[in-house]
Amino acid sequence: MPVVNWRYLLSAVFGLSIRIASLFAIVALLGMFLQMLVVAYPILAPSTLVSSQSMSAPRQYQEGLNRGLAERVERLEFIVSENWQLQGVKGDEWSWVQPSSGLRLEASELPKDWLFADAVGNNKGLVIFANDTLHHFHYLSSDQAGDAPRAGLVQAHPFTGMIRLLVGHPRLPVVAIAGSDNKLQVVDFRDSDALLSIALEQPPDALVWRTTAQLDVLADGQTSAYEFTTTDIGGAWSRLFTPIQYEGYERPSLLWLPLPAAEEAEPKYSLVPLLFGTLKAALLALIFAIPLSMGAAIYVGFFMSEFQRRRIRPALDMLAAFPTVVLGAIGLFWIAPYFEQIVSSLIGVVIIFPLLLLTSVYLARAFGLRLVNLDALDDWPLTLMPLIIGILIIGSVIGLGITSKLPGNSLYAYLTSLGVSVSYFNSLLVGLVLGVAITPTVFSVAEEAIHAVPKNLASGALALGATPWQGYRDIVLPVALPGIIAAMMIGFGRAAGETMILLMLSGNTGLIDGNVFEGLRSVSASLALELPEAPRDSSHFQVLFVMSILLFGVTFSVNTVAALIRNRIRTRVRGF
Amino acid sequence: MDQQSKNDIALSIRDLSLSYQGNPSALKSISVDIPRHSVTAIIGASGCGKSSLLRCLNRMNDLIDGVQYSGEVLLEEMNVLSAETNVTALRRRVGMVFQRPNPFPKSVFDNVAYGLKLSGVKSQRHREELVEKALRSAALWDEVQYRLDESALQLSQGQQQRLVIARAIALEPDILLLDEPASSLDPISTLRLEELIYELKQTLTIIIVTHNMQQAARVSDFTAFMNQGHLVEFGPTDTIFTRPSMRETEDYITGRYG
Amino acid sequence: MLATTRTAFLQRTRWQRLRSLTMISVSASMVTATLLLTLGLFALLFISAMEWIFWIGEGGSADVASRLRDIALARPGLESSVIGLVPAIVGTVALVMLMTLFVAPLGVATALYLSEYARDTWYTQLIRISITNLAGVPAVIYGVFGLGFFVYGLGGQVDQLFFSDRLPSPTFGTPGLLWAALTLALVNLPVVIVAVTEGLDALPEDLRQASAALGATKNETVFYAVLPAAMPSVFTGLILSTARAAGEVAPLMLVGAVKFAPSLPVMTTAPFIGLEQKFMHLGFQLFDAALFSTVPPGGIGWVATIALTLVILIALLNIVAMSLRSVILRRQAVDSPF
């Protein structure tokens, strides 16, 4: 009887379970992206129109018959606002009418030779069929109160064929059209290339949108229902990125308004303001983080001795122990209320810092103080501590002094007088706090890159009479540069995905505005704010998934490029 | 010491002691005069302080934390070790070559031109002349004259080491310090390096630290033997290797310890 | 030729040295500034918290003991938005431990597979690089995935299979402890895999060869030689990931943390842990207190107290991980040929 080798058996089981577990982990991690695509995909699905027997129920449509059979109607009235109506007479002009005063003004911007017209999109828009073209108009409020409204053309869409009936969708810029050839068509102005049509058995007497998703066709006293399925972007994914002329807006705009105030208004899903906000916050964060982290990385990675470096790195890494939610709270309570003063002080420090540092160093040497041994400067940061605290204080005082001398006696008053709007939660504040959050990451990666450059290269330069700075700049920096760039990219990725700080400090206003004193809204904050509220499988939910896929893709590819750069430098350095 | 003999001294070391953290007496009151236009070899067992001594002469020891000197090293009346010394300028007069070739990750030309650039040689033509001259002096010109734009890391180890020497002598230093320059080279490259050292001593003073006693005997005019931070004996190479006056030296040379 | 310009050259070096010293001073002062910043932020939280805790009298508390009791256990009330920290700490610890339960076996197994078993082909390279880069993907994305997949996908399935009697009100098909722990496990899986892989790569190849030379199979080598040697790096990776998990709030907002949970997710009777329950979390509590707290005096002090608790918790975990790492480095330094 063979002896069972338990040791062997145990390890074999172990090996097998390793394979299974790692397969599971890899599938989970890589499948994540796939799963998100699956959830988000329906947003890109085109609209459909299908006959739906189950929905058909006999019902009387008195007003529908009257309105739907527009062919027989010579005169139409639409309520535009509280005071104004739009009236059209077939073959004649359109006019704005104020019923209270009886005032009547010509609406010359609307086509005269119209055949059909109907309201669309919650009475904010108007579809007019004239000259073989479907015109989609929307109403714009007048510049001055009391003036007549205006109508602006959103889109014109050529349409050939005879029309029997034309009915506008109650929520979206969509019209249902019954042609003389017994064809039922749904024209979607959001994606006018997509034509949905279904052949009818007999010429319809009326078309009625019973709900936003159901179209009833009345023919011969019979009602048949058709189901119109669409997403909020109507299958036109370009609406996520390009300026859209929404009803009621002066010009095509990029807007993120997934939950518009007016019920049944069209939600607006432009991702551009959010991407812009993310980019703006990340770049500002880099501006604040780079001087701090790069300066520290150069010093610790190049000028410091190995012994001292091992002691100071953990101290610097302690900044990473502040989770971003803590930094956000600090920003909220200790930075935002004093932000004007902080910015003023920072301006002063930036102006005064190089000046004071240079003079003090120069003075020290001019008076023959043998302050330092030029090549080994291990205690320099500690030696400099009083000087730096002094410079910070003097710089702040000077900065505050300068800004109080500005017209208006304060920085914000001055900026406002220049026409720069300033909000309490602004991008600069976000950038500052976000900069602190990414500093440990950028420092750590950059420092490793600089430290990886062999020391003997630098000593070669020093032996030729290069100063330590020249040795760094001419010899070490070119080798470490890819790693430093990678560090910035990784920092950018971190900043772009950071959520809590943006949620707490950015004001979450979806503006596209280069002004750093205005707020912003980022992709990550939108995800955290809106996803818990968005109904599952709604267009809003799916658009949020599209957004997270974008953020995933951007951060993942930025990190991949950074990793490739770092791998290359690693092999290059090994070549020495 | 009369005027004539004083002119023959390139570097005079007086009572030099060195300490740093971890080794409070790396060098113990060393005094020696290094003759001009000659090759001086420093030999001794590992850790005897020969590299530390060499690195004092152009203050490369400053890179070590907590280093302290006493005594003086005189280079034409200038005390190398004084706090007021312009270390940067000093290092341009006293060049140094390390154990492992360390060419910069730049082209061959830029490697040699780097020191010139630092010294303020602005005109490109002038630089080209000086680079060519340095490469010729380092016996490298024939091998690299058509490869000046290639990366220096493409050269062989021996070529790299000679390139590093060319880089140092392009600055026309008074003294060249070689810290075990052949330790990572193959025998043929070592031979070429030794020939080069012989050529260079016509214009330079060379101090070489070496492990290899045959090498010291082959290339040097004078030899200093060090043991545990002390300078045991200094004299013409022939004398040291054939009739050492100290027992320690004899033991080391005949291989009885070390 | 150079000798003729030596005086000009000395002048030149003086400027170069001054510039060098200035640049070094600038970079050194950035080190100082970073240290000052860290210290300053900590001092800010510490002073504000202490001032609030020991502030007795008008607008403050009756006495320090009752203030401390409030900080620990207060239930939400109208007059104060102080909600005791103990449930939040329990919630955080339960979450982190549950997460470690998932992430430890998966992370270690994947790292072992990738560096010991998998052949070095282009697709294993691709998987390695992808996993490294997943560590840089923002945590909120994992939260989005967790909501879509765990909560709505898996949770919905579980409800239909096992809790159909309670439908339509969801049991597992809603954010809760289990899904939060799984989501955080995914967030930290790449971190742990990378840390353990680095530890495995640092092990000397002799170890494996010696084991193989004794006749051990591949599995035996990995199980009895490689894994024990890599244990320190496993622990470092796990501790760092728990530190990260304790501070990560964004994904939890999507998958289960709440401002106030009436009961703890941990019980003294079976099944001891409420996997489907919503739970309180220090980081989320801080977020909530910072944005919505309306305590008139001492609102800042309360926020500072939560923040300080969180920072100290994370700093302690970091310090443990760092000292562990330095012990490993020292041990490896002995083995290394240098």
PDB file of N, CA and C in Angstrom, chain A residues 252-293:
ATOM      1  N   PRO A 252     -25.951  77.342 -28.569  1.00  0.00           N
ATOM      2  CA  PRO A 252     -25.574  75.963 -28.238  1.00  0.00           C
ATOM      3  C   PRO A 252     -24.673  75.962 -27.004  1.00  0.00           C
ATOM      4  N   SER A 253     -24.966  75.096 -26.064  1.00  0.00           N
ATOM      5  CA  SER A 253     -24.179  75.155 -24.841  1.00  0.00           C
ATOM      6  C   SER A 253     -23.831  73.759 -24.355  1.00  0.00           C
ATOM      7  N   LEU A 254     -22.791  73.727 -23.516  1.00  0.00           N
ATOM      8  CA  LEU A 254     -22.321  72.494 -22.902  1.00  0.00           C
ATOM      9  C   LEU A 254     -22.805  72.512 -21.463  1.00  0.00           C
ATOM     10  N   LEU A 255     -23.788  71.715 -21.163  1.00  0.00           N
ATOM     11  CA  LEU A 255     -24.387  71.796 -19.841  1.00  0.00           C
ATOM     12  C   LEU A 255     -24.476  70.439 -19.196  1.00  0.00           C
ATOM     13  N   TRP A 256     -24.236  70.403 -17.882  1.00  0.00           N
ATOM     14  CA  TRP A 256     -24.477  69.184 -17.122  1.00  0.00           C
ATOM     15  C   TRP A 256     -25.630  69.483 -16.178  1.00  0.00           C
ATOM     16  N   LEU A 257     -26.844  69.115 -16.582  1.00  0.00           N
ATOM     17  CA  LEU A 257     -28.028  69.304 -15.740  1.00  0.00           C
ATOM     18  C   LEU A 257     -28.856  68.028 -15.811  1.00  0.00           C
ATOM     19  N   PRO A 258     -28.408  66.971 -15.139  1.00  0.00           N
ATOM     20  CA  PRO A 258     -29.113  65.695 -15.284  1.00  0.00           C
ATOM     21  C   PRO A 258     -30.490  65.715 -14.627  1.00  0.00           C
ATOM     22  N   LEU A 259     -30.684  66.593 -13.656  1.00  0.00           N
ATOM     23  CA  LEU A 259     -31.984  66.656 -12.981  1.00  0.00           C
ATOM     24  C   LEU A 259     -32.505  68.076 -13.069  1.00  0.00           C
ATOM     25  N   PRO A 260     -33.043  68.462 -14.224  1.00  0.00           N
ATOM     26  CA  PRO A 260     -33.467  69.843 -14.390  1.00  0.00           C
ATOM     27  C   PRO A 260     -34.599  70.182 -13.424  1.00  0.00           C
ATOM     28  N   ALA A 261     -34.645  71.444 -13.061  1.00  0.00           N
ATOM     29  CA  ALA A 261     -35.619  71.861 -12.056  1.00  0.00           C
ATOM     30  C   ALA A 261     -37.039  71.634 -12.553  1.00  0.00           C
ATOM     31  N   ALA A 262     -37.325  72.095 -13.780  1.00  0.00           N
ATOM     32  CA  ALA A 262     -38.677  71.938 -14.298  1.00  0.00           C
ATOM     33  C   ALA A 262     -38.915  70.462 -14.605  1.00  0.00           C
ATOM     34  N   GLU A 263     -39.979  69.934 -14.097  1.00  0.00           N
ATOM     35  CA  GLU A 263     -40.259  68.535 -14.334  1.00  0.00           C
ATOM     36  C   GLU A 263     -40.539  68.325 -15.815  1.00  0.00           C
ATOM     37  N   GLU A 264     -40.123  67.189 -16.298  1.00  0.00           N
ATOM     38  CA  GLU A 264     -40.330  66.800 -17.695  1.00  0.00           C
ATOM     39  C   GLU A 264     -39.496  67.599 -18.676  1.00  0.00           C
ATOM     40  N   ALA A 265     -38.636  68.519 -18.187  1.00  0.00           N
ATOM     41  CA  ALA A 265     -37.742  69.191 -19.124  1.00  0.00           C
ATOM     42  C   ALA A 265     -36.664  68.201 -19.533  1.00  0.00           C
ATOM     43  N   GLU A 266     -36.030  68.493 -20.638  1.00  0.00           N
ATOM     44  CA  GLU A 266     -35.033  67.568 -21.137  1.00  0.00           C
ATOM     45  C   GLU A 266     -33.777  67.635 -20.270  1.00  0.00           C
ATOM     46  N   PRO A 267     -33.290  66.501 -19.733  1.00  0.00           N
ATOM     47  CA  PRO A 267     -32.044  66.533 -18.960  1.00  0.00           C
ATOM     48  C   PRO A 267     -30.857  66.809 -19.883  1.00  0.00           C
ATOM     49  N   LYS A 268     -29.864  67.452 -19.350  1.00  0.00           N
ATOM     50  CA  LYS A 268     -28.724  67.854 -20.182  1.00  0.00           C
ATOM     51  C   LYS A 268     -27.472  67.153 -19.704  1.00  0.00           C
ATOM     52  N   TYR A 269     -26.855  66.409 -20.613  1.00  0.00           N
ATOM     53  CA  TYR A 269     -25.794  65.497 -20.217  1.00  0.00           C
ATOM     54  C   TYR A 269     -24.464  65.790 -20.878  1.00  0.00           C
ATOM     55  N   SER A 270     -24.052  67.029 -20.968  1.00  0.00           N
ATOM     56  CA  SER A 270     -22.741  67.240 -21.567  1.00  0.00           C
ATOM     57  C   SER A 270     -21.657  66.925 -20.540  1.00  0.00           C
ATOM     58  N   LEU A 271     -20.717  66.057 -20.944  1.00  0.00           N
ATOM     59  CA  LEU A 271     -19.649  65.694 -20.006  1.00  0.00           C
ATOM     60  C   LEU A 271     -18.550  66.734 -19.974  1.00  0.00           C
ATOM     61  N   VAL A 272     -18.584  67.658 -20.948  1.00  0.00           N
ATOM     62  CA  VAL A 272     -17.458  68.593 -21.080  1.00  0.00           C
ATOM     63  C   VAL A 272     -17.224  69.438 -19.822  1.00  0.00           C
ATOM     64  N   PRO A 273     -18.286  70.004 -19.196  1.00  0.00           N
ATOM     65  CA  PRO A 273     -18.005  70.812 -17.996  1.00  0.00           C
ATOM     66  C   PRO A 273     -17.322  70.004 -16.902  1.00  0.00           C
ATOM     67  N   LEU A 274     -17.707  68.734 -16.772  1.00  0.00           N
ATOM     68  CA  LEU A 274     -17.118  67.912 -15.716  1.00  0.00           C
ATOM     69  C   LEU A 274     -15.676  67.554 -16.040  1.00  0.00           C
ATOM     70  N   LEU A 275     -15.444  67.224 -17.319  1.00  0.00           N
ATOM     71  CA  LEU A 275     -14.065  66.904 -17.704  1.00  0.00           C
ATOM     72  C   LEU A 275     -13.189  68.139 -17.548  1.00  0.00           C
ATOM     73  N   PHE A 276     -13.753  69.287 -17.929  1.00  0.00           N
ATOM     74  CA  PHE A 276     -13.013  70.534 -17.787  1.00  0.00           C
ATOM     75  C   PHE A 276     -12.682  70.786 -16.318  1.00  0.00           C
ATOM     76  N   GLY A 277     -13.676  70.602 -15.465  1.00  0.00           N
ATOM     77  CA  GLY A 277     -13.447  70.826 -14.031  1.00  0.00           C
ATOM     78  C   GLY A 277     -12.384  69.898 -13.484  1.00  0.00           C
ATOM     79  N   THR A 278     -12.438  68.626 -13.891  1.00  0.00           N
ATOM     80  CA  THR A 278     -11.448  67.658 -13.431  1.00  0.00           C
ATOM     81  C   THR A 278     -10.044  68.078 -13.849  1.00  0.00           C
ATOM     82  N   LEU A 279      -9.943  68.451 -15.134  1.00  0.00           N
ATOM     83  CA  LEU A 279      -8.643  68.852 -15.676  1.00  0.00           C
ATOM     84  C   LEU A 279      -8.113  70.093 -14.960  1.00  0.00           C
ATOM     85  N   LYS A 280      -9.018  71.052 -14.745  1.00  0.00           N
ATOM     86  CA  LYS A 280      -8.623  72.311 -14.112  1.00  0.00           C
ATOM     87  C   LYS A 280      -8.113  72.046 -12.696  1.00  0.00           C
ATOM     88  N   ALA A 281      -8.872  71.256 -11.953  1.00  0.00           N
ATOM     89  CA  ALA A 281      -8.462  70.965 -10.580  1.00  0.00           C
ATOM     90  C   ALA A 281      -7.128  70.241 -10.566  1.00  0.00           C
ATOM     91  N   ALA A 282      -6.955  69.260 -11.476  1.00  0.00           N
ATOM     92  CA  ALA A 282      -5.728  68.474 -11.465  1.00  0.00           C
ATOM     93  C   ALA A 282      -4.531  69.344 -11.828  1.00  0.00           C
ATOM     94  N   LEU A 283      -4.702  70.228 -12.816  1.00  0.00           N
ATOM     95  CA  LEU A 283      -3.569  71.065 -13.221  1.00  0.00           C
ATOM     96  C   LEU A 283      -3.202  72.048 -12.111  1.00  0.00           C
ATOM     97  N   LEU A 284      -4.220  72.640 -11.478  1.00  0.00           N
ATOM     98  CA  LEU A 284      -3.924  73.568 -10.377  1.00  0.00           C
ATOM     99  C   LEU A 284      -3.223  72.830  -9.237  1.00  0.00           C
ATOM    100  N   ALA A 285      -3.677  71.603  -8.980  1.00  0.00           N
ATOM    101  CA  ALA A 285      -3.042  70.815  -7.922  1.00  0.00           C
ATOM    102  C   ALA A 285      -1.576  70.591  -8.245  1.00  0.00           C
ATOM    103  N   LEU A 286      -1.287  70.293  -9.528  1.00  0.00           N
ATOM    104  CA  LEU A 286       0.107  70.081  -9.926  1.00  0.00           C
ATOM    105  C   LEU A 286       0.920  71.353  -9.718  1.00  0.00           C
ATOM    106  N   ILE A 287       0.316  72.508 -10.043  1.00  0.00           N
ATOM    107  CA  ILE A 287       1.046  73.771  -9.885  1.00  0.00           C
ATOM    108  C   ILE A 287       1.455  73.964  -8.428  1.00  0.00           C
ATOM    109  N   PHE A 288       0.561  73.593  -7.502  1.00  0.00           N
ATOM    110  CA  PHE A 288       0.911  73.749  -6.097  1.00  0.00           C
ATOM    111  C   PHE A 288       1.853  72.643  -5.628  1.00  0.00           C
ATOM    112  N   ALA A 289       1.681  71.440  -6.166  1.00  0.00           N
ATOM    113  CA  ALA A 289       2.439  70.298  -5.639  1.00  0.00           C
ATOM    114  C   ALA A 289       3.861  70.243  -6.182  1.00  0.00           C
ATOM    115  N   ILE A 290       4.052  70.701  -7.425  1.00  0.00           N
ATOM    116  CA  ILE A 290       5.352  70.487  -8.064  1.00  0.00           C
ATOM    117  C   ILE A 290       6.502  71.196  -7.348  1.00  0.00           C
ATOM    118  N   PRO A 291       6.393  72.495  -7.021  1.00  0.00           N
ATOM    119  CA  PRO A 291       7.544  73.119  -6.358  1.00  0.00           C
ATOM    120  C   PRO A 291       7.923  72.390  -5.075  1.00  0.00           C
ATOM    121  N   LEU A 292       6.910  72.086  -4.285  1.00  0.00           N
ATOM    122  CA  LEU A 292       7.153  71.449  -2.995  1.00  0.00           C
ATOM    123  C   LEU A 292       7.768  70.061  -3.173  1.00  0.00           C
ATOM    124  N   SER A 293       7.094  69.236  -3.988  1.00  0.00           N
ATOM    125  CA  SER A 293       7.536  67.843  -4.056  1.00  0.00           C
ATOM    126  C   SER A 293       8.825  67.698  -4.854  1.00  0.00           C
TER     127      SER A 293
END
